[in-house]
mmCIF file of C-alpha atoms and ligand atoms in Angstrom:
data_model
loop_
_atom_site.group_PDB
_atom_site.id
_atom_site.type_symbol
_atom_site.label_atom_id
_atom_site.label_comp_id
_atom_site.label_asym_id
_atom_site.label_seq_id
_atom_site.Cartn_x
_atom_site.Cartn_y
_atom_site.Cartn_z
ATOM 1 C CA UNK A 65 83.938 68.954 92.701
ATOM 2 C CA UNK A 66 83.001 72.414 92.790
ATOM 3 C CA UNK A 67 85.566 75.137 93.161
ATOM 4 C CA UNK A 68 84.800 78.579 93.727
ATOM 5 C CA UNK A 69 87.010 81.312 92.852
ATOM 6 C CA UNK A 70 87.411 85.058 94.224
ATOM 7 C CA UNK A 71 88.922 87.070 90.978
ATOM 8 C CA UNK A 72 91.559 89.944 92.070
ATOM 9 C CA UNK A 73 94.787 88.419 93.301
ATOM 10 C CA UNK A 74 93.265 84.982 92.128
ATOM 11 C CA UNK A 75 92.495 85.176 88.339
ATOM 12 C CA UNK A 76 93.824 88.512 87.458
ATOM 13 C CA UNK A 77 96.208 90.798 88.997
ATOM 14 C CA UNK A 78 94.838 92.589 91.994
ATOM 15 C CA UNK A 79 94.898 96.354 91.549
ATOM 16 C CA UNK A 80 94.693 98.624 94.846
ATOM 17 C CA UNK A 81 92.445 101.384 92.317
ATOM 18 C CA UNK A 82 90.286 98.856 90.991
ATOM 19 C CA UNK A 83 89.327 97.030 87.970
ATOM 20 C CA UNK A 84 87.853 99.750 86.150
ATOM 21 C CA UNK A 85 88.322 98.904 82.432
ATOM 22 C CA UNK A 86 88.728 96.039 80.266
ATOM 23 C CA UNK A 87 92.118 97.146 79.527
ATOM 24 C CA UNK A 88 92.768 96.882 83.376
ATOM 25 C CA UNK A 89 92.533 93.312 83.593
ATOM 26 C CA UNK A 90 95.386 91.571 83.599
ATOM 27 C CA UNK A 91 95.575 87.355 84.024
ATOM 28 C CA UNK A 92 98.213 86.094 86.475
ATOM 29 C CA UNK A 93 100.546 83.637 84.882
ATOM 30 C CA UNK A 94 99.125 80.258 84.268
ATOM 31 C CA UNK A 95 95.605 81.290 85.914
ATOM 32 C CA UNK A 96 93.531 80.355 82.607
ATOM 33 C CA UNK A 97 94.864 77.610 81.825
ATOM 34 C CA UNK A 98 94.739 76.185 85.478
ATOM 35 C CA UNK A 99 90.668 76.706 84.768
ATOM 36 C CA UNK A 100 90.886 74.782 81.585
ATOM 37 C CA UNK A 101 92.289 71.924 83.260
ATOM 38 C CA UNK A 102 89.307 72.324 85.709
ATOM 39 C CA UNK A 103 87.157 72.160 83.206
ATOM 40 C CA UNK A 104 88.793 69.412 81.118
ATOM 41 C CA UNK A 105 88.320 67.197 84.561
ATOM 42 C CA UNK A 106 84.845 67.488 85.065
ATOM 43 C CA UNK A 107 85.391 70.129 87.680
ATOM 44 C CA UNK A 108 82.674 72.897 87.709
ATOM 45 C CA UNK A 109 84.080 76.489 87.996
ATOM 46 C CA UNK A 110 82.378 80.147 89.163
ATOM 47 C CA UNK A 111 83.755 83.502 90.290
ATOM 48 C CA UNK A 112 82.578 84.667 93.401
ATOM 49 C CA UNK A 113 83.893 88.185 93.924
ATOM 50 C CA UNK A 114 83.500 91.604 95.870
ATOM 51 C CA UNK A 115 83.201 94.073 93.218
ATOM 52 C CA UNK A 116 82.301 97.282 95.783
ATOM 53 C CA UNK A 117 83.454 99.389 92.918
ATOM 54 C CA UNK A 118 80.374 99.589 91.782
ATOM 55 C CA UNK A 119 78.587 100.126 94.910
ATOM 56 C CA UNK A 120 81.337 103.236 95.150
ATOM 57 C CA UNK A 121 79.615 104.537 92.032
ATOM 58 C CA UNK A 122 82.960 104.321 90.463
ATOM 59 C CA UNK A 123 81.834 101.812 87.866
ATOM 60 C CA UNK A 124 78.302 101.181 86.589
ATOM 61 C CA UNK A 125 76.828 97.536 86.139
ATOM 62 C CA UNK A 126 77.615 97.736 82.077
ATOM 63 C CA UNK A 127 81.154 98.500 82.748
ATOM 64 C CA UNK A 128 81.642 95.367 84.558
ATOM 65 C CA UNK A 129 79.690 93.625 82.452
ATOM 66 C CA UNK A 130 82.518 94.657 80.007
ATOM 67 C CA UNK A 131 84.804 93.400 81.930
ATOM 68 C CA UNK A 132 84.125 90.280 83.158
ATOM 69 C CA UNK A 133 83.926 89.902 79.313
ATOM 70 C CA UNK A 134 87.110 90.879 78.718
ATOM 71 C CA UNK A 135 87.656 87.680 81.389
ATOM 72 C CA UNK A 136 85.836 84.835 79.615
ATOM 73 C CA UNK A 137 87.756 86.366 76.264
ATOM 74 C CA UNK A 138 91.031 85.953 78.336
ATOM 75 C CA UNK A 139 90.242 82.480 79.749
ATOM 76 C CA UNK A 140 88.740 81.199 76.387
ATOM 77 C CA UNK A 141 92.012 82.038 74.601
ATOM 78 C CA UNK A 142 93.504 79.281 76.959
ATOM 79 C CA UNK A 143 90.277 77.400 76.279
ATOM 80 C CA UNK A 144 88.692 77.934 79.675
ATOM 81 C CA UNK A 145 85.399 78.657 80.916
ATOM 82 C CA UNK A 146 83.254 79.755 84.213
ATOM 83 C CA UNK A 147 80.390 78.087 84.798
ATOM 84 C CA UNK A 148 78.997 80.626 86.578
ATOM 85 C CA UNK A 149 80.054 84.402 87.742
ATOM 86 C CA UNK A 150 78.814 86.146 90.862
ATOM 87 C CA UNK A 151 79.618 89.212 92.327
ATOM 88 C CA UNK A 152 78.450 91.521 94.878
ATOM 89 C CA UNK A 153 78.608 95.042 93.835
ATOM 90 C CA UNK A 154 77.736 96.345 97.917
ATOM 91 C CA UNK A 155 80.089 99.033 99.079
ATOM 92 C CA UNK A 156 81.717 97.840 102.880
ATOM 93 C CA UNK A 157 79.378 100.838 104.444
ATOM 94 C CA UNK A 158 76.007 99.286 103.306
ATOM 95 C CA UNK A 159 77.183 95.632 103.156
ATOM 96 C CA UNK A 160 74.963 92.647 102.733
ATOM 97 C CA UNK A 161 75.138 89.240 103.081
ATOM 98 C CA UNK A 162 76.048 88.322 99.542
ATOM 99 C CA UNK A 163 79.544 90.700 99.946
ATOM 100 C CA UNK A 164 82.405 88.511 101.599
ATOM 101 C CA UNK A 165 83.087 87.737 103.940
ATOM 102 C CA UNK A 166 79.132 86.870 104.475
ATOM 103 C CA UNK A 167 78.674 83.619 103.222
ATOM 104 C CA UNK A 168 75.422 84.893 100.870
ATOM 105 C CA UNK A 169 77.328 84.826 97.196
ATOM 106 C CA UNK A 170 78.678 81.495 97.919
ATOM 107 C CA UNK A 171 75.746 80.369 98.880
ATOM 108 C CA UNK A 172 73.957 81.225 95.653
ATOM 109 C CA UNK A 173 76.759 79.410 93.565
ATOM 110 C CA UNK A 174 76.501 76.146 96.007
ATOM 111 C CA UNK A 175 72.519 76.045 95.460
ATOM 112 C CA UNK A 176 73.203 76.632 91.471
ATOM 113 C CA UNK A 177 75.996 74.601 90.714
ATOM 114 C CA UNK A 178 76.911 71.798 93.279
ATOM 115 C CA UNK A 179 75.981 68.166 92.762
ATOM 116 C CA UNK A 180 74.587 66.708 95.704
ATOM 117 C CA UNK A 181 76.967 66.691 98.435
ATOM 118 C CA UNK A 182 80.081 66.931 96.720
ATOM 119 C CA UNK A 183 82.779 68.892 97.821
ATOM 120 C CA UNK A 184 83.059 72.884 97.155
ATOM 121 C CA UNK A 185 86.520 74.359 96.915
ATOM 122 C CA UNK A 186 86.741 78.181 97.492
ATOM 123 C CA UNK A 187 90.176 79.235 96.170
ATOM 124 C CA UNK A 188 91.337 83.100 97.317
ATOM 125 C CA UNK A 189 93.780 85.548 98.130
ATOM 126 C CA UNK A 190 92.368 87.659 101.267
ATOM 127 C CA UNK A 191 91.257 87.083 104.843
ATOM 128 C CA UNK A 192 87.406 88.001 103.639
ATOM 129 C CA UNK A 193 87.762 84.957 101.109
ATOM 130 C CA UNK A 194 88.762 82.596 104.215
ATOM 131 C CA UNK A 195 86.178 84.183 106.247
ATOM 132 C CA UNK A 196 82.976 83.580 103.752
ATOM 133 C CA UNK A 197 84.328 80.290 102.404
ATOM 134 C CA UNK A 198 84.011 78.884 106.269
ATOM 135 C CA UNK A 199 80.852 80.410 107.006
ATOM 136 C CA UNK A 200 79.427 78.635 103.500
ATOM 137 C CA UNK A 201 80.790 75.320 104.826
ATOM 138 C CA UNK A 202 83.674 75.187 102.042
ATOM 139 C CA UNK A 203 87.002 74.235 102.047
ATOM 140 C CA UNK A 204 89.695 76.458 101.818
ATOM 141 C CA UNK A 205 93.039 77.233 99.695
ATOM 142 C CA UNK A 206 94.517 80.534 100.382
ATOM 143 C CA UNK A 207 97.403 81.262 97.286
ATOM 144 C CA UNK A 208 100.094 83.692 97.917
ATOM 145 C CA UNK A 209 99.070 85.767 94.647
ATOM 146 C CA UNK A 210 97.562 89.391 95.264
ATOM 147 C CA UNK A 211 97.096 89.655 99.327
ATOM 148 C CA UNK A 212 97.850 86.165 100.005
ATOM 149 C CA UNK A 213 101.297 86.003 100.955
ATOM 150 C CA UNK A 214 100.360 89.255 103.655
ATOM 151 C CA UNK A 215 97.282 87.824 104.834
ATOM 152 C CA UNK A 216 99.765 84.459 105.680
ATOM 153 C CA UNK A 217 102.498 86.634 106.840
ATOM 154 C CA UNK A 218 100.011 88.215 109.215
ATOM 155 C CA UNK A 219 98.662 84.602 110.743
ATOM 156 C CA UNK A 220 95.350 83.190 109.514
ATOM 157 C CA UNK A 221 92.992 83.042 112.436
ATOM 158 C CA UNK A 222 93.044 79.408 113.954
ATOM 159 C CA UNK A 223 88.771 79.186 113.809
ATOM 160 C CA UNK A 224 89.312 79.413 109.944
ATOM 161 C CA UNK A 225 90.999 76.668 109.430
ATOM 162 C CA UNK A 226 92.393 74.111 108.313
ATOM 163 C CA UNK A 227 93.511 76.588 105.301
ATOM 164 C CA UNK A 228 96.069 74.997 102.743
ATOM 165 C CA UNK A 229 98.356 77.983 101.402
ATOM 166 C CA UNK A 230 99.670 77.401 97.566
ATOM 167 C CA UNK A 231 101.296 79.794 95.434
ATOM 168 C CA UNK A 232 98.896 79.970 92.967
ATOM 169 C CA UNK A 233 96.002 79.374 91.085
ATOM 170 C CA UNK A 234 97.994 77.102 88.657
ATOM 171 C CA UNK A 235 100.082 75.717 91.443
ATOM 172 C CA UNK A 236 96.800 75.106 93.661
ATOM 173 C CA UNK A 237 94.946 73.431 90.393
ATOM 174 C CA UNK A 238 97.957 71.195 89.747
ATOM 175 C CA UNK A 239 97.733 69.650 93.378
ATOM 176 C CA UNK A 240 93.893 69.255 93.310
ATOM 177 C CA UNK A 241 94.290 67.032 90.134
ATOM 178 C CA UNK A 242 97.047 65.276 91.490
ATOM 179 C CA UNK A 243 94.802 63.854 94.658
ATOM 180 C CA UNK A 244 91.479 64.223 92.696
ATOM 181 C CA UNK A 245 91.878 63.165 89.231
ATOM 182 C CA UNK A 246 88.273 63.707 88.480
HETATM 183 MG MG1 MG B 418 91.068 88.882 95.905
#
């Protein structure tokens, strides 16, 4: 299987200010290691995420690129790795297709990473996540980490689902291997 992950609220804490440092990323509990067991059962894993921080000319390219370093370093520590990292640095005034929720950056990961027709996951934490993962064609897991547990408070739109709701990434991981050992 493929499973496609957004990264604020998912993999690392979700800050309202932005990312904006290495030293601003902070893992959720249990999110790396959920990805090594991923990995360890032939699952393939990318990041698909928004990252209009950049597009706000708050952060440059190189400062993400800095960041989503400090990532892998986090994830390899629990001896995790991505397959694959997208984002889609397009502020919400000038957005294309490739920002969630447009389907475009999913896209891209499906035509790079996905075998055949296998199944594609997309794991996330906001209504934009739901949104893009059912326009791409993917199924969805909405975990109550970072905006998750509003976005369910608030109702998920009925054309977006079926949605399962977990708690988190390491919660949503442990039931996926538990009906889909590999
Ligand atoms: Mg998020």
């Amino acid at each position: 299987m493929l499973v496609l992950l957004d990264r604020d609220g998912v993999l690392n804490v979700n800050r309202e200010d932005y990312v904006k440092a290495p030293s601003e990323l902070v893992m959720l509990p249990g999110s790396a290691a959920a990805v090594a067991r991923l990995n360890a059962n032939g699952h393939r894993v990318a990041v698909c995420t928004n990252q209009s921080v950049v597009g706000r000319g708050i952060i440059g390219e190189e400062r993400l690129a800095e960041i989503h370093g400090r990532l892998q370093q986090e994830l390899a520590r629990a001896g995790a790795r991505l397959d694959a990292l997208f984002h889609a640095p397009d502020p919400p005034w000038a957005a294309s297709d490739r920002r969630k929720p447009g389907p475009g950056m999913l896209r891209e990961a499906m035509a790079r990473l996905r075998r055949g027709a296998e199944p594609v996951l997309f794991i996330g934490d906001s209504l934009s996540d739901l949104q893009a993962a059912h326009a791409a064609g993917c199924a969805r897991v909405l975990v109550r980490t970072g905006h998750g547990a509003t976005v369910q408070g608030r109702g998920i739109p009925p054309e977006l689902l079926p949605v399962r709701v977990l708690e988190s990434l390491a919660d949503a991981v442990e039931r996926l291997l538990a009906e889909a050992p590999a």
